[in-house]
Short mmCIF file of C-alpha atoms in Angstrom, two decimals:
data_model
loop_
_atom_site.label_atom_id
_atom_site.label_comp_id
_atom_site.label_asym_id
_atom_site.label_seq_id
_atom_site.Cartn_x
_atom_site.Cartn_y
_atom_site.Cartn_z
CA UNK R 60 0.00 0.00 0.00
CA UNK R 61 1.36 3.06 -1.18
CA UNK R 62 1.97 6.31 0.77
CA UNK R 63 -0.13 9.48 0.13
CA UNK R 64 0.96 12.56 1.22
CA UNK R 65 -1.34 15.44 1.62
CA UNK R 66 -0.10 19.32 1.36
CA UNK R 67 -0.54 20.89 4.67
CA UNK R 68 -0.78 25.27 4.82
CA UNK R 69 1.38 26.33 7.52
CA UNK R 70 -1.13 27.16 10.23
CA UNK R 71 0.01 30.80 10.15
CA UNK R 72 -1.19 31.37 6.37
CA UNK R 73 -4.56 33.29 6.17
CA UNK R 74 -7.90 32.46 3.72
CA UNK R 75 -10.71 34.12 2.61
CA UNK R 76 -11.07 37.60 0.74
CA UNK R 77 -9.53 40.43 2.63
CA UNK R 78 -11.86 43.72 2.56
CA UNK R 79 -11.71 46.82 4.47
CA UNK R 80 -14.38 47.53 7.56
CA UNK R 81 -16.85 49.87 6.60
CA UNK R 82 -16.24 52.68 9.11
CA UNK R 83 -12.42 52.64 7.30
CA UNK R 84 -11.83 56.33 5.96
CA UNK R 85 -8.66 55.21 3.89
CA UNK R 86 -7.46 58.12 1.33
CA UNK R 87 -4.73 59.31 -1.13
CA UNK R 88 -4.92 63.02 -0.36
CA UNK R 89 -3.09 65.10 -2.80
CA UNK R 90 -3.29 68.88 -1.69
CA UNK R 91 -0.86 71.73 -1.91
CA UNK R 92 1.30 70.87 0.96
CA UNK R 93 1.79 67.37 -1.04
CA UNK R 94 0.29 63.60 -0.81
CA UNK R 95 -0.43 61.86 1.80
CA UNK R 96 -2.30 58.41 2.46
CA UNK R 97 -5.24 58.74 5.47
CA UNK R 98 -6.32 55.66 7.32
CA UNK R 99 -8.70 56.38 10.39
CA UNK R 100 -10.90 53.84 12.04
CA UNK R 101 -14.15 56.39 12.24
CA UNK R 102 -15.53 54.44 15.34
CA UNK R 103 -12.44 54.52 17.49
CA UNK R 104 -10.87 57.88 15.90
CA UNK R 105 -7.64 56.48 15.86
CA UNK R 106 -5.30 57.06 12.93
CA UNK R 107 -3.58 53.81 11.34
CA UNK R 108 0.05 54.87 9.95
CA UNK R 109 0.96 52.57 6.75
CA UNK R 110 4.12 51.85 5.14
CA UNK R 111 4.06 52.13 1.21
CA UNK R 112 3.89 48.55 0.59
CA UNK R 113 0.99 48.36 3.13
CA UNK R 114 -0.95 50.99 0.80
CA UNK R 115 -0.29 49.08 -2.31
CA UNK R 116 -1.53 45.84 -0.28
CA UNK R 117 -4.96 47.73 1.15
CA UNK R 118 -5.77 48.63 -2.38
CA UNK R 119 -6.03 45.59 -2.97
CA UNK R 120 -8.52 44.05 -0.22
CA UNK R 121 -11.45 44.84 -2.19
CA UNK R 122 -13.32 41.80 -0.94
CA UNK R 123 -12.97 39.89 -4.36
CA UNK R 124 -9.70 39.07 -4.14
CA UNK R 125 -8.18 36.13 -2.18
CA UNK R 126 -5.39 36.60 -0.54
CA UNK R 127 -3.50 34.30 -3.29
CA UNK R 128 -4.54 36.69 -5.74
CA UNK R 129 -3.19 39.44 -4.02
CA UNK R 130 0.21 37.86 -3.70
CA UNK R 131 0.15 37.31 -7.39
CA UNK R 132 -0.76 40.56 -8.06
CA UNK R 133 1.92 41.87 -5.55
CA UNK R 134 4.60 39.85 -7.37
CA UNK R 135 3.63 41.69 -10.53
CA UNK R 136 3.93 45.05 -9.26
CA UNK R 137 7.28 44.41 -7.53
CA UNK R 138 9.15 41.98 -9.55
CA UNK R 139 9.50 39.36 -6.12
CA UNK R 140 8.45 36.07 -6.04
CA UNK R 141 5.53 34.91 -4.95
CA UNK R 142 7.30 32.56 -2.44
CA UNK R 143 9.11 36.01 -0.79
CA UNK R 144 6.13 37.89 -0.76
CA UNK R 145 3.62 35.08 1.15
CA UNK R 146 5.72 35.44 4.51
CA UNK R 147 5.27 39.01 4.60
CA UNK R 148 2.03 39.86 3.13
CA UNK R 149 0.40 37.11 5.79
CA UNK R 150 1.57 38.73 8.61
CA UNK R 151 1.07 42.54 7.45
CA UNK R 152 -2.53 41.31 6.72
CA UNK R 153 -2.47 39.89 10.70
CA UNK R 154 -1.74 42.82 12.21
CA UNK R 155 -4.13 44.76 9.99
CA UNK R 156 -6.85 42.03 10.72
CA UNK R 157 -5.42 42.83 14.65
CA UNK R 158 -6.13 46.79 14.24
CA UNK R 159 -9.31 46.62 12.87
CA UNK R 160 -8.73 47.93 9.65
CA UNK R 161 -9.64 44.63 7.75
CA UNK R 162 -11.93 41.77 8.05
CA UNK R 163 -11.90 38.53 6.21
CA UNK R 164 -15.11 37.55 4.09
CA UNK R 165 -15.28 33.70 3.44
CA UNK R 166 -17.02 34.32 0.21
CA UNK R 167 -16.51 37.41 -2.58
CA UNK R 168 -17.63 40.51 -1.82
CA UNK R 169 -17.82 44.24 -3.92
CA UNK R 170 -17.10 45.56 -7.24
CA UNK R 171 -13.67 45.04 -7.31
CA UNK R 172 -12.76 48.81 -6.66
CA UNK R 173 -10.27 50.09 -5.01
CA UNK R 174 -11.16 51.00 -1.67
CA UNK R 175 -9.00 54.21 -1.46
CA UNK R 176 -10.55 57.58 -2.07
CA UNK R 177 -8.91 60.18 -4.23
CA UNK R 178 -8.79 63.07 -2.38
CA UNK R 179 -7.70 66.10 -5.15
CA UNK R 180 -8.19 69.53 -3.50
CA UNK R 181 -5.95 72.75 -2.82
CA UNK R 182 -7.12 72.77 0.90
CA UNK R 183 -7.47 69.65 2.67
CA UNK R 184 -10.62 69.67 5.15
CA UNK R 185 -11.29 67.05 7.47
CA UNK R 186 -14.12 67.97 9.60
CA UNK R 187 -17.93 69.30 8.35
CA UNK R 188 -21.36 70.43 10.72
CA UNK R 189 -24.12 70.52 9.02
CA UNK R 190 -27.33 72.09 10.42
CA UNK R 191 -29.62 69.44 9.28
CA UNK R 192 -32.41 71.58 10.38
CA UNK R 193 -33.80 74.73 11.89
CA UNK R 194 -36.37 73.47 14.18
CA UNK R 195 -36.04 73.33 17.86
CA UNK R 196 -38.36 72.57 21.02
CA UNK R 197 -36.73 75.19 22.99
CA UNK R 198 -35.93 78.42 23.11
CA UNK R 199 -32.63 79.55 24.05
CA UNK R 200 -32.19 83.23 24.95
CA UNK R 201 -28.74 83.19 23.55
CA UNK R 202 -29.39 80.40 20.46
CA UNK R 203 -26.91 81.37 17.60
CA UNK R 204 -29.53 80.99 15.02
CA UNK R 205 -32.85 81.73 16.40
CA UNK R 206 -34.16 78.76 16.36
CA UNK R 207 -37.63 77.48 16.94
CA UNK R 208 -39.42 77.21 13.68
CA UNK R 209 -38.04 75.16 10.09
CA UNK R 210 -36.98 77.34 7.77
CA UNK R 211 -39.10 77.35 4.63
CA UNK R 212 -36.35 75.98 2.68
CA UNK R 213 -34.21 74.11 4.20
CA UNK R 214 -32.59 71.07 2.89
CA UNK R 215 -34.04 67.95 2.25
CA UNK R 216 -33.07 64.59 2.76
CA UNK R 217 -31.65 63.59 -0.20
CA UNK R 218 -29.48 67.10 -0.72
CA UNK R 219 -27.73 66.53 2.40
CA UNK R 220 -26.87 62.79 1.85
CA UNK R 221 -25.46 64.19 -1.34
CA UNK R 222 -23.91 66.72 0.68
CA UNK R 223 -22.07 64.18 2.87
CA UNK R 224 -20.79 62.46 -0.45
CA UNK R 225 -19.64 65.63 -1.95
CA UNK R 226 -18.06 66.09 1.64
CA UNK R 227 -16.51 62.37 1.88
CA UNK R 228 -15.14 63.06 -1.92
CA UNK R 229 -13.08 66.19 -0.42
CA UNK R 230 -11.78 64.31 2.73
CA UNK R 231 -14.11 65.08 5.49
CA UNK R 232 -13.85 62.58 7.72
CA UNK R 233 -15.68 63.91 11.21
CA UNK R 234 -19.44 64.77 10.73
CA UNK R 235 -21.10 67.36 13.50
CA UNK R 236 -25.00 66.98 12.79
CA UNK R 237 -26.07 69.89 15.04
CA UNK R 238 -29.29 72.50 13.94
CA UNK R 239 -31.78 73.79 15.34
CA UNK R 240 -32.80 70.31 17.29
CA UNK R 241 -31.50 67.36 15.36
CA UNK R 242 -33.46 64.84 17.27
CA UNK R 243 -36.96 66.22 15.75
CA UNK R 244 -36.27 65.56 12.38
CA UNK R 245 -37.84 62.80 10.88
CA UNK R 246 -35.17 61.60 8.89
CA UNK R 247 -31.89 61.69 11.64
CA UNK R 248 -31.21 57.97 11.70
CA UNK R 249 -31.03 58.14 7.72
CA UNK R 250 -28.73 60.70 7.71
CA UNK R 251 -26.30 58.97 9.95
CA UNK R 252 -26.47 55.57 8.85
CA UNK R 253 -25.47 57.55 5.49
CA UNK R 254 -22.69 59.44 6.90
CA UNK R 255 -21.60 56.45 8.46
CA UNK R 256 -21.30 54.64 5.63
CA UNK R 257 -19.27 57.31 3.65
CA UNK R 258 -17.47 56.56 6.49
CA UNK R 259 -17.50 59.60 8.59
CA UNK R 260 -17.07 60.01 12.63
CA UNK R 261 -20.01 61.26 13.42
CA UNK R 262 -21.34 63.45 16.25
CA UNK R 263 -24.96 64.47 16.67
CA UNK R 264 -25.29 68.10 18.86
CA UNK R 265 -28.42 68.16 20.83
CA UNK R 266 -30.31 69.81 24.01
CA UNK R 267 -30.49 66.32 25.52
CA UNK R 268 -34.46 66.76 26.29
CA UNK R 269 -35.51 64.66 23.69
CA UNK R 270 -33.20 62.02 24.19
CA UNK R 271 -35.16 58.26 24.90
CA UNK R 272 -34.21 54.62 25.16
CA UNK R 273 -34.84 53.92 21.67
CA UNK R 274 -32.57 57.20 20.46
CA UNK R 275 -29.74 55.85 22.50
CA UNK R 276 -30.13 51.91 21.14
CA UNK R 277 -30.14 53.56 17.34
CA UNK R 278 -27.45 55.79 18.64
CA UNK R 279 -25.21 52.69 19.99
CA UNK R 280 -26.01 50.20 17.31
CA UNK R 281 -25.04 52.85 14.34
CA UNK R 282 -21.93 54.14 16.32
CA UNK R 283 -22.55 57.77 16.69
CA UNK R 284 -21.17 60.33 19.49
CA UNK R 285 -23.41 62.70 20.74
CA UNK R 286 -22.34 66.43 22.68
CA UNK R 287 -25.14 67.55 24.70
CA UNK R 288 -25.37 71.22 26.17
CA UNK R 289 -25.82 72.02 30.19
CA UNK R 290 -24.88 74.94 30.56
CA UNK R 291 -25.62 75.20 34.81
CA UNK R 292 -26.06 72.40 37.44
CA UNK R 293 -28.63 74.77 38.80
CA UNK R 294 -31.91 73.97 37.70
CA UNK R 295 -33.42 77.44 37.61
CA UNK R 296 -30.29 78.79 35.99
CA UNK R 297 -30.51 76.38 33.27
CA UNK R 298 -34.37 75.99 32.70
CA UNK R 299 -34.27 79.93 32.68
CA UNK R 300 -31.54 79.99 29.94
CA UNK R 301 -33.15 77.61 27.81
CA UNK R 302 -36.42 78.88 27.73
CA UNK R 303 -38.32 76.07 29.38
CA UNK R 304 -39.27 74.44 32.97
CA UNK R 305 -37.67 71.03 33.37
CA UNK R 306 -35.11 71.38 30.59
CA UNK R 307 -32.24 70.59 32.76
CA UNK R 308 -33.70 67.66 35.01
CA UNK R 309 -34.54 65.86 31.02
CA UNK R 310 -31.19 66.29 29.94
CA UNK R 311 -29.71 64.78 32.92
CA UNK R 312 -31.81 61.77 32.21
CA UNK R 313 -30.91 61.45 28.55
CA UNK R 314 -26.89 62.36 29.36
CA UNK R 315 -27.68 59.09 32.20
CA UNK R 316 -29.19 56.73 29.58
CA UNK R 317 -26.36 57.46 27.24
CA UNK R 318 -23.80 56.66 29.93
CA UNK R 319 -25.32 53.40 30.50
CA UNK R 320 -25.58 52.21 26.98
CA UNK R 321 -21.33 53.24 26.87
CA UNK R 322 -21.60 56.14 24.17
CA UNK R 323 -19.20 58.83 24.13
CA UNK R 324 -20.74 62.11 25.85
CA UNK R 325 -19.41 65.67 25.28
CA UNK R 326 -21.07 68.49 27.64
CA UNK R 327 -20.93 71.71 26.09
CA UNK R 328 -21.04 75.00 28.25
CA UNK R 329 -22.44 78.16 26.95
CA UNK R 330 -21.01 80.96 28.93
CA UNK R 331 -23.22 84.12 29.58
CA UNK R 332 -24.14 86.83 32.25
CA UNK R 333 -27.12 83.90 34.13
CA UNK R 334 -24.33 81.21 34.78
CA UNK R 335 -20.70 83.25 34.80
CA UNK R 336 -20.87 82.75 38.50
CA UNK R 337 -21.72 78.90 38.54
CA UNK R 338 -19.06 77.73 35.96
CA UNK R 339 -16.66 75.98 38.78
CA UNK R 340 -19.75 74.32 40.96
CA UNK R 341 -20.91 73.69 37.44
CA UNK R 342 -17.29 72.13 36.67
CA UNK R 343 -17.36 70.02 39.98
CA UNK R 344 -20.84 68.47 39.03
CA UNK R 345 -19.45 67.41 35.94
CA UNK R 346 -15.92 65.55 38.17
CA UNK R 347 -18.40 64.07 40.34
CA UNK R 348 -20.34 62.55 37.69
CA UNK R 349 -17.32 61.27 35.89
CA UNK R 350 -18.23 64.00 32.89
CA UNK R 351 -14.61 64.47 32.19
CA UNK R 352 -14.94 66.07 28.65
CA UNK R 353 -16.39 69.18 28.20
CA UNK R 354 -16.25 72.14 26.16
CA UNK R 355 -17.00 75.90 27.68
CA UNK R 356 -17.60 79.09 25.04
CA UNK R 357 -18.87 82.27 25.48
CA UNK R 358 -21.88 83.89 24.01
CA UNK R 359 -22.02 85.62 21.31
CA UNK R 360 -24.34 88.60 19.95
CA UNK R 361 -26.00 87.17 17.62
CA UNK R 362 -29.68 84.91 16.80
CA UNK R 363 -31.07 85.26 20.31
CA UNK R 364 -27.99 86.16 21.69
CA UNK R 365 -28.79 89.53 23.16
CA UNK R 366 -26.71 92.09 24.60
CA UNK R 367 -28.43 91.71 28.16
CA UNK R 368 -26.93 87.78 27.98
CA UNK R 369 -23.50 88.22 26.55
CA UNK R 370 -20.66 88.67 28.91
CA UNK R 371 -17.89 91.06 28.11
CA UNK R 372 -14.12 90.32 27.56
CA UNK R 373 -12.90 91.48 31.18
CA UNK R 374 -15.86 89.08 33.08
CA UNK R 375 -14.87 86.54 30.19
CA UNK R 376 -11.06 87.03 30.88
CA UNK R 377 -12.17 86.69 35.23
CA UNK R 378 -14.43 83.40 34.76
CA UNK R 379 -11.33 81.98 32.79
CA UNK R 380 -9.30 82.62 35.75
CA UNK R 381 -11.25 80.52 37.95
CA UNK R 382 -11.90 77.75 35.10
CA UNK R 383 -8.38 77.06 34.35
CA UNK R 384 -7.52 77.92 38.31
CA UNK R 385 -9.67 75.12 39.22
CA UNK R 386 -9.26 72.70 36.63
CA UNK R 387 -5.35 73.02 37.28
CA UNK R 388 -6.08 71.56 41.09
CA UNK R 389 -7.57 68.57 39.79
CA UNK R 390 -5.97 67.92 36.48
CA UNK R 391 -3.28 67.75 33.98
CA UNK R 392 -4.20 71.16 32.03
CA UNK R 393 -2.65 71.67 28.42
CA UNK R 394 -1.24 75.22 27.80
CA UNK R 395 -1.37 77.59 24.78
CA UNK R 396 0.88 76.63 22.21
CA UNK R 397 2.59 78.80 20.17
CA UNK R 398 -0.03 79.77 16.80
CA UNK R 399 -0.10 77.87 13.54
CA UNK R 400 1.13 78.96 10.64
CA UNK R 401 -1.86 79.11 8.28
CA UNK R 402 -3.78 81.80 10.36
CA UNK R 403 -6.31 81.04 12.69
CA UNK R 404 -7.81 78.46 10.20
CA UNK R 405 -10.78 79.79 8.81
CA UNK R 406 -11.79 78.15 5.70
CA UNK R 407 -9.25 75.34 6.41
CA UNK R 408 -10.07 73.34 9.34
CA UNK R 409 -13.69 72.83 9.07
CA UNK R 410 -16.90 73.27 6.20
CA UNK R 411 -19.80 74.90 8.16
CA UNK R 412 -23.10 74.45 6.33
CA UNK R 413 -26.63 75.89 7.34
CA UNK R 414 -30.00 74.71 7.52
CA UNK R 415 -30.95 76.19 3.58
CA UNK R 416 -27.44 75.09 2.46
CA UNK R 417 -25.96 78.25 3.08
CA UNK R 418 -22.09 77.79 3.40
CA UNK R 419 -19.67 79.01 5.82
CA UNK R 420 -16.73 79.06 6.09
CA UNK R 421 -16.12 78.36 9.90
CA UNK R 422 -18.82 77.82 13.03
CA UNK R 423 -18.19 80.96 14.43
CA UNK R 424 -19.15 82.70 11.36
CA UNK R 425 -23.02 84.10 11.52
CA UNK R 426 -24.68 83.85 8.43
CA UNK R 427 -24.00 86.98 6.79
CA UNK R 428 -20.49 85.98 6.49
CA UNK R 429 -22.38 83.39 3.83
CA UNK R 430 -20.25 82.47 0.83
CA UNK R 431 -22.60 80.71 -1.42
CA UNK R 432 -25.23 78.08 -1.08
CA UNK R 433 -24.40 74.39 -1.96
CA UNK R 434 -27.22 74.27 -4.30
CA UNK R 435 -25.66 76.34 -6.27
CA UNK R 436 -22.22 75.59 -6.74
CA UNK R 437 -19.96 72.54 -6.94
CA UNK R 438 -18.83 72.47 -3.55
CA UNK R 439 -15.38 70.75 -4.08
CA UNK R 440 -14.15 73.38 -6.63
CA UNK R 441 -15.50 76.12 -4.73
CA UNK R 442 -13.73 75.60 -1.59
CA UNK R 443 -10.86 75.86 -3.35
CA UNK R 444 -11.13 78.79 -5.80
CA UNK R 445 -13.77 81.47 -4.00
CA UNK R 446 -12.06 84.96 -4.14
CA UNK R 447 -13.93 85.49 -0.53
CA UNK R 448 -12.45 82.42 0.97
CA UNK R 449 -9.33 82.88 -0.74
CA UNK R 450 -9.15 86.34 1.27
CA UNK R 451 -9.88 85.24 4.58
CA UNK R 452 -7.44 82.60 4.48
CA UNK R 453 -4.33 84.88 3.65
CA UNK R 454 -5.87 87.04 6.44
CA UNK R 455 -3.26 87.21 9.71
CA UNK R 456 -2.85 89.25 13.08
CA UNK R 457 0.20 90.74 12.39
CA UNK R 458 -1.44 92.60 9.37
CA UNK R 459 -4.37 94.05 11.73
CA UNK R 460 -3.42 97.36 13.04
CA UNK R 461 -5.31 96.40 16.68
CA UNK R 462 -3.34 93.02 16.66
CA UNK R 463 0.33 93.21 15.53
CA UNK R 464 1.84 94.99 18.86
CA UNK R 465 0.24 92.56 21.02
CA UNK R 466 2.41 90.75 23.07
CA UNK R 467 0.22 87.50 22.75
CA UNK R 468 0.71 87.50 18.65
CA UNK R 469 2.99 84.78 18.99
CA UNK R 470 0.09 82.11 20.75
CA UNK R 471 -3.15 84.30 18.62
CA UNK R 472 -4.19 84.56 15.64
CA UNK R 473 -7.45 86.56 16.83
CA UNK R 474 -11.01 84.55 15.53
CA UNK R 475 -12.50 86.40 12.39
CA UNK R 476 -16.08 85.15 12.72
CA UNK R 477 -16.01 86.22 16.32
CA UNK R 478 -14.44 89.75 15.38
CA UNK R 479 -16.75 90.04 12.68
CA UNK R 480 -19.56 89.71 14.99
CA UNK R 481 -18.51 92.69 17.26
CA UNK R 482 -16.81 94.21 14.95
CA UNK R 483 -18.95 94.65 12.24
CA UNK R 484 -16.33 94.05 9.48
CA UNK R 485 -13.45 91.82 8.34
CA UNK R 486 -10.53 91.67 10.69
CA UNK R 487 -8.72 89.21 13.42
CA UNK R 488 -9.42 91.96 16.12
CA UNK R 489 -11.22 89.64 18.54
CA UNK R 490 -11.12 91.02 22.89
CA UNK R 491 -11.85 87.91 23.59
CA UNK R 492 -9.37 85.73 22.38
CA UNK R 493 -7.65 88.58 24.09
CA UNK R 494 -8.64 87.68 26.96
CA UNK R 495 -8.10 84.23 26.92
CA UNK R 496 -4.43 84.29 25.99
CA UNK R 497 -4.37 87.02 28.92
CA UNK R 498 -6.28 84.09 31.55
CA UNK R 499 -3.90 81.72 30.28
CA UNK R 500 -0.86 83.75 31.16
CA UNK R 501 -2.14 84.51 34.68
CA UNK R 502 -2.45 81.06 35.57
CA UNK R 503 0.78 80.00 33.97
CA UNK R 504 -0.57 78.33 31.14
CA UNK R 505 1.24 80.03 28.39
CA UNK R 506 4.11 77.78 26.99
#
């Protein structure tokens, strides 16, 4: 009886048809500054950092190729051997499997396509809100944009999924859906199963009142983060400020059930004249509740935002004090570091887009700094060419007459939509970011 000897694969070798996850944002990104490859897990918001021959390996986990194929293919490119590649490719393909960036598919999946986006724009912008409507169920006496009712023309559905593909295309990556009240439009869960499929990080900005068990089981099983605004711990304080009894005690119990279901909660702090007094007990409800990240900003004059509510630069500049004062007893607090070099990074760092598709280009801009709508232009091309746009980016503090003897003009680059608020006209001349590099030095915090 004759011997038969059967082939055994090393244990170590892999199977099936490698394809990235879905919540994968992996780009080639050529922009002025050069090219540069982008791979971010959009659920953990951690950045993967690939070697060349990693690249040329994703591009090819399409989920219709098996990892043979892929060897093959790699041996074609490169000139090795199969046998020299199989070693290597195996275990690069492990430790992407490892990091989540890949999963294996037992049977074919896709087109075929590559999975890596072309990214081709002059300015490379990563992060987008969108103010997917106008409507609210409060009625904040310092809300931004005044909201309460829908605006008669506001975007629909379908314009601002294409919006988040037009988005995707030019490299956004992190998705704010704020408005108005996100949570009463009929058609949220749509929108960010969309955006998470582009695939975007998104977070959804709310008042926390409206926020049930069924919100926070769509909000968990699509993988969203949500930043919800208390602005005092003091009921009457709060209530008052947003315009309606029980506010406060509601959001508490939606911040609580999204706590419990694990989702990622920002708290958001609007500074004015009702709660500049309560910001540190404020601060230490947050510690004892184990709300660790939170964002504080002050009011500013416009929507609702009257006169009456706004605090001015030297209470801003005192509150500060106390803020960083405190939070440097109880924690590791980052200082100022010196300014970038692109100006304070208005039309750069972030697409702002309105209810009716009006575009701006940062969220501190109110809406008469309004560029163009996105129904009307190709929104790719015009980020990149707008005269107005163009302007504001070459923009810089040491060209404003108010700003270039300031001693702080090495940490600030003022804020434009804030100075054009106060200011009434183009310019980096902002007291308040004045007085925050001034809080910052008090308390040491200046590096």
């Amino acid at each position: 009886m004759r011997n038969v000897y059967k082939r055994v694969e090393p244990p170590d070798v892999m199977k099936g048809y490698p394809v990235l996850r879905e919540d994968i944002f992996f780009a080639k990104i050529c922009t002025d500054s050069g090219e540069t490859v982008k791979i971010r897990n959009t659920t953990t918001e951690k950045d993967f950092n690939p070697t060349p021959d990693t690249v040329s390996l994703l591009e090819l986990c399409t989920g219709t190729n098996t990892i043979e194929e892929i060897i093959g293919k790699l041996s074609e490119q490169s000139g090795e051997s199969v046998e020299e590649l199989t070693e290597g490719v195996n275990t690069i393909l492990k430790i992407l499997q490892q990091k989540g960036v890949i999963v294996l598919s037992n049977t074919p999946l896709g087109q075929g396509i590559s999975p890596a986006k072309e990214v081709r724009q002059k300015y490379l912008t990563e992060t987008a809100q969108i103010e997917i409507t106008n409507k609210c169920n409060l009625s904040c006496l310092h809300c931004f944009n005044n909201s309460g009712e829908p605006l008669s023309d506001e975007l629909t559905t379908e314009e601002i999924c294409s919006l988040i593909d037009v988005l995707s295309s030019m490299g956004v990556h992190r998705l704010t859906l704020t408005g108005g009240e996100p949570l009463v439009h009929p058609d949220l869960f749509e929108i960010v199963e969309h955006a998470r499929k582009a695939p975007m990080t998104v977070t959804i900005f709310t008042n926390g009142t409206l926020i049930t068990e069924e919100h926070v089981e769509k909000f968990k099983k699509v993988g969203v983060k949500v930043a919800v605004s208390v602005d005092s711990c003091n009921e009457q304080t709060h209530d008052t400020f947003r315009g309606k009894k029980g506010a406060l005690k509601r959001t508490l119990q939606g911040i609580t059930l999204l706590r419990a279901a694990g989702l990622s909660v920002t708290v958001s702090v609007s500074l004015s004249q009702l709660n500049k007094n309560e910001l540190v007990d404020t601060l230490k409800y947050f510690r004892e509740h184990n709300l660790t990240d939170y964002q504080v900003a002050e009011v500013s004059t416009s929507g609702r935002g009257l006169d009456e509510v706004v605090i001015t630069p030297e209470e801003y500049y005192q509150v500060l004090v106390e803020q960083l004062t405190y939070e440097k007893g109880v924690k590791k607090v980052k200082g100022l570091a010196p300014k970038r070099e692109d100006g304070c990074g208005i039309a750069q760092s972030l697409i702002y887009v309105k209810a009716d598709g009006t575009i701006l280009p940062c969220h501190t801009c109110c809406k008469d700094m309004g560029v163009g709508n996105v129904r009307d232009v190709d929104l790719a091309e015009f980020w990149d060419t707008n005269e107005t746009l163009e302007m504001l980016r070459r923009i810089r503090a040491e060209d404003d007459s108010n700003c270039r003897g300031c001693q702080y003009l090495h940490f600030c680059d003022g804020c434009i939509g804030n100075a054009f608020i106060f200011e009434k006209k183009i310019c980096t001349y902002d007291l308040y970011a004045c007085a925050r590099q001034k809080a910052y030095e008090t308390v040491g915090l200046l590096k």
